[in-house]
Amino acid sequence: MGVIDEDMRSIVDSAKLGFVATVCADGSPNLSPKGTVRVYDDDHLVFLNQASPGTVANLRRDPRLEINVVDFLKRRGYRFKGTADFHGPGSPVFEWIHDWLLATQGPGYPAIEAVLVTVDRALPVDSPAYQFGHATESELRAAWAETYGVE
């Protein structure tokens, strides 16, 4: 069994946006939102380099990263720690995520290369409302859906 379980898959899918943290050459942090984070298999996440020169430069120098995904209505998610590897057009990884991009966004979106992340560790990210407010997921989802005016 891999690192990524069904709940993690569900959260990555529902979150629609992941935040990728890398380290700049001067040691400072870099955080970049990625709308293409997908679960590739039980041990890997993948996202596209569409317009990410800083993130890519950092990962080519130091492949360590963390990806955070949080379902904003459920107020919970995961932080995935791992290492990145690059896959260009023609590779199975690139073609898989590129096909998804075309199917969901249509033509016209750039796709330079795929960044395959080997996930070494996944930890939960939960709102304090679960622990201290004793809220349930359905209560939080309903409250935040009302706040944001979504269903």
mmCIF file of C-alpha atoms in Angstrom:
data_model
loop_
_atom_site.group_PDB
_atom_site.id
_atom_site.type_symbol
_atom_site.label_atom_id
_atom_site.label_comp_id
_atom_site.label_asym_id
_atom_site.label_seq_id
_atom_site.Cartn_x
_atom_site.Cartn_y
_atom_site.Cartn_z
ATOM 1 C CA MET A 1 0.000 0.000 0.000
ATOM 2 C CA GLY A 2 1.288 3.465 -0.909
ATOM 3 C CA VAL A 3 1.410 6.695 1.033
ATOM 4 C CA ILE A 4 -1.646 8.262 -0.632
ATOM 5 C CA ASP A 5 -4.984 6.857 0.541
ATOM 6 C CA GLU A 6 -8.538 7.387 -0.710
ATOM 7 C CA ASP A 7 -9.251 10.317 1.610
ATOM 8 C CA MET A 8 -6.114 12.078 0.407
ATOM 9 C CA ARG A 9 -7.186 11.477 -3.195
ATOM 10 C CA SER A 10 -10.593 12.946 -2.421
ATOM 11 C CA ILE A 11 -9.134 16.052 -0.796
ATOM 12 C CA VAL A 12 -6.684 16.682 -3.658
ATOM 13 C CA ASP A 13 -9.581 16.412 -6.096
ATOM 14 C CA SER A 14 -11.942 18.648 -4.119
ATOM 15 C CA ALA A 15 -9.327 21.270 -3.195
ATOM 16 C CA LYS A 16 -8.719 22.211 -6.855
ATOM 17 C CA LEU A 17 -5.597 24.135 -5.829
ATOM 18 C CA GLY A 18 -2.369 23.098 -4.165
ATOM 19 C CA PHE A 19 0.421 25.248 -2.774
ATOM 20 C CA VAL A 20 3.952 24.114 -3.562
ATOM 21 C CA ALA A 21 6.714 25.169 -1.186
ATOM 22 C CA THR A 22 10.329 25.147 -2.344
ATOM 23 C CA VAL A 23 13.574 26.714 -1.169
ATOM 24 C CA CYS A 24 15.208 29.568 -3.099
ATOM 25 C CA ALA A 25 18.959 29.677 -3.741
ATOM 26 C CA ASP A 26 19.384 32.189 -0.885
ATOM 27 C CA GLY A 27 17.552 29.855 1.528
ATOM 28 C CA SER A 28 14.331 31.855 1.596
ATOM 29 C CA PRO A 29 10.978 30.112 1.066
ATOM 30 C CA ASN A 30 9.016 30.146 -2.169
ATOM 31 C CA LEU A 31 5.313 29.326 -2.168
ATOM 32 C CA SER A 32 3.447 28.977 -5.434
ATOM 33 C CA PRO A 33 -0.191 28.018 -6.107
ATOM 34 C CA LYS A 34 -0.731 25.210 -8.604
ATOM 35 C CA GLY A 35 -4.114 24.453 -10.131
ATOM 36 C CA THR A 36 -2.955 21.219 -11.735
ATOM 37 C CA VAL A 37 -2.007 19.138 -8.679
ATOM 38 C CA ARG A 38 -3.371 15.624 -9.213
ATOM 39 C CA VAL A 39 -2.819 12.212 -7.652
ATOM 40 C CA TYR A 40 -0.859 10.135 -10.160
ATOM 41 C CA ASP A 41 -0.770 6.890 -8.162
ATOM 42 C CA ASP A 42 -0.509 5.698 -4.556
ATOM 43 C CA ASP A 43 2.966 7.187 -4.124
ATOM 44 C CA HIS A 44 3.024 10.195 -6.458
ATOM 45 C CA LEU A 45 1.451 13.581 -7.025
ATOM 46 C CA VAL A 46 1.959 15.462 -10.266
ATOM 47 C CA PHE A 47 1.526 19.040 -11.446
ATOM 48 C CA LEU A 48 2.346 20.912 -14.617
ATOM 49 C CA ASN A 49 4.999 23.520 -15.128
ATOM 50 C CA GLN A 50 2.822 26.036 -16.932
ATOM 51 C CA ALA A 51 4.376 29.328 -15.859
ATOM 52 C CA SER A 52 6.578 28.431 -12.911
ATOM 53 C CA PRO A 53 10.154 29.583 -13.521
ATOM 54 C CA GLY A 54 10.905 30.163 -9.827
ATOM 55 C CA THR A 55 9.465 26.879 -8.626
ATOM 56 C CA VAL A 56 11.195 24.922 -11.392
ATOM 57 C CA ALA A 57 14.573 26.606 -10.829
ATOM 58 C CA ASN A 58 14.344 25.838 -7.126
ATOM 59 C CA LEU A 59 13.416 22.194 -7.740
ATOM 60 C CA ARG A 60 16.183 21.661 -10.291
ATOM 61 C CA ARG A 61 18.661 22.863 -7.667
ATOM 62 C CA ASP A 62 17.002 21.123 -4.692
ATOM 63 C CA PRO A 63 14.211 18.637 -5.498
ATOM 64 C CA ARG A 64 12.694 18.682 -2.009
ATOM 65 C CA LEU A 65 9.246 20.230 -1.693
ATOM 66 C CA GLU A 66 6.027 20.253 0.222
ATOM 67 C CA ILE A 67 2.579 20.483 -1.322
ATOM 68 C CA ASN A 68 -0.370 21.602 0.802
ATOM 69 C CA VAL A 69 -3.937 21.018 -0.284
ATOM 70 C CA VAL A 70 -6.934 22.042 1.811
ATOM 71 C CA ASP A 71 -10.604 21.703 0.975
ATOM 72 C CA PHE A 72 -11.710 25.209 1.957
ATOM 73 C CA LEU A 73 -15.249 24.120 2.863
ATOM 74 C CA LYS A 74 -14.277 21.053 4.891
ATOM 75 C CA ARG A 75 -11.440 23.005 6.516
ATOM 76 C CA ARG A 76 -9.080 20.077 6.294
ATOM 77 C CA GLY A 77 -6.459 18.715 3.970
ATOM 78 C CA TYR A 78 -2.955 17.291 3.755
ATOM 79 C CA ARG A 79 0.658 18.321 3.508
ATOM 80 C CA PHE A 80 2.711 16.088 1.243
ATOM 81 C CA LYS A 81 6.497 16.052 1.583
ATOM 82 C CA GLY A 82 8.660 14.567 -1.119
ATOM 83 C CA THR A 83 11.002 15.066 -4.038
ATOM 84 C CA ALA A 84 10.393 16.238 -7.585
ATOM 85 C CA ASP A 85 11.413 14.776 -10.934
ATOM 86 C CA PHE A 86 10.717 16.316 -14.356
ATOM 87 C CA HIS A 87 8.958 14.633 -17.295
ATOM 88 C CA GLY A 88 8.706 16.271 -20.701
ATOM 89 C CA PRO A 89 6.275 15.882 -23.589
ATOM 90 C CA GLY A 90 6.028 12.314 -24.803
ATOM 91 C CA SER A 91 6.584 10.756 -21.385
ATOM 92 C CA PRO A 92 3.644 8.804 -19.903
ATOM 93 C CA VAL A 93 3.490 11.142 -16.876
ATOM 94 C CA PHE A 94 3.365 14.289 -19.014
ATOM 95 C CA GLU A 95 0.803 12.858 -21.425
ATOM 96 C CA TRP A 96 -1.449 11.724 -18.544
ATOM 97 C CA ILE A 97 -1.579 15.147 -16.849
ATOM 98 C CA HIS A 98 -1.643 17.026 -20.158
ATOM 99 C CA ASP A 99 -4.654 14.982 -21.308
ATOM 100 C CA TRP A 100 -6.387 15.903 -18.040
ATOM 101 C CA LEU A 101 -5.561 19.602 -18.594
ATOM 102 C CA LEU A 102 -6.992 19.563 -22.116
ATOM 103 C CA ALA A 103 -10.120 17.691 -20.991
ATOM 104 C CA THR A 104 -10.830 20.052 -18.086
ATOM 105 C CA GLN A 105 -9.534 23.419 -19.315
ATOM 106 C CA GLY A 106 -9.576 23.098 -23.085
ATOM 107 C CA PRO A 107 -6.827 24.105 -25.499
ATOM 108 C CA GLY A 108 -4.703 27.171 -25.022
ATOM 109 C CA TYR A 109 -3.165 26.433 -21.645
ATOM 110 C CA PRO A 110 0.609 25.978 -21.644
ATOM 111 C CA ALA A 111 2.165 22.730 -20.500
ATOM 112 C CA ILE A 112 5.966 22.822 -20.528
ATOM 113 C CA GLU A 113 6.652 19.708 -18.478
ATOM 114 C CA ALA A 114 5.200 17.578 -15.718
ATOM 115 C CA VAL A 115 6.624 17.613 -12.212
ATOM 116 C CA LEU A 116 6.240 14.164 -10.650
ATOM 117 C CA VAL A 117 6.479 14.210 -6.868
ATOM 118 C CA THR A 118 7.469 11.088 -4.987
ATOM 119 C CA VAL A 119 5.573 11.452 -1.725
ATOM 120 C CA ASP A 120 7.645 10.358 1.272
ATOM 121 C CA ARG A 121 5.239 11.549 3.952
ATOM 122 C CA ALA A 122 1.696 12.863 4.179
ATOM 123 C CA LEU A 123 0.323 14.581 7.262
ATOM 124 C CA PRO A 124 -3.165 15.926 7.949
ATOM 125 C CA VAL A 125 -3.971 19.635 8.100
ATOM 126 C CA ASP A 126 -7.111 20.234 10.143
ATOM 127 C CA SER A 127 -8.851 23.364 11.336
ATOM 128 C CA PRO A 128 -8.661 23.947 15.097
ATOM 129 C CA ALA A 129 -12.479 23.897 14.970
ATOM 130 C CA TYR A 130 -12.319 20.103 14.870
ATOM 131 C CA GLN A 131 -10.240 19.834 18.029
ATOM 132 C CA PHE A 132 -11.267 22.849 20.068
ATOM 133 C CA GLY A 133 -14.706 23.632 18.695
ATOM 134 C CA HIS A 134 -15.695 19.964 18.440
ATOM 135 C CA ALA A 135 -17.184 20.684 15.021
ATOM 136 C CA THR A 136 -18.008 17.966 12.559
ATOM 137 C CA GLU A 137 -17.012 18.047 8.910
ATOM 138 C CA SER A 138 -20.626 18.437 7.817
ATOM 139 C CA GLU A 139 -21.128 21.373 10.212
ATOM 140 C CA LEU A 140 -18.011 23.143 8.983
ATOM 141 C CA ARG A 141 -18.834 22.470 5.353
ATOM 142 C CA ALA A 142 -22.341 23.904 5.775
ATOM 143 C CA ALA A 143 -21.138 26.970 7.691
ATOM 144 C CA TRP A 144 -18.380 27.831 5.201
ATOM 145 C CA ALA A 145 -20.591 27.124 2.190
ATOM 146 C CA GLU A 146 -23.028 29.693 3.596
ATOM 147 C CA THR A 147 -20.194 32.144 4.292
ATOM 148 C CA TYR A 148 -18.900 31.869 0.726
ATOM 149 C CA GLY A 149 -22.351 31.583 -0.863
ATOM 150 C CA VAL A 150 -21.675 28.209 -2.494
ATOM 151 C CA GLU A 151 -23.419 24.875 -2.373
#
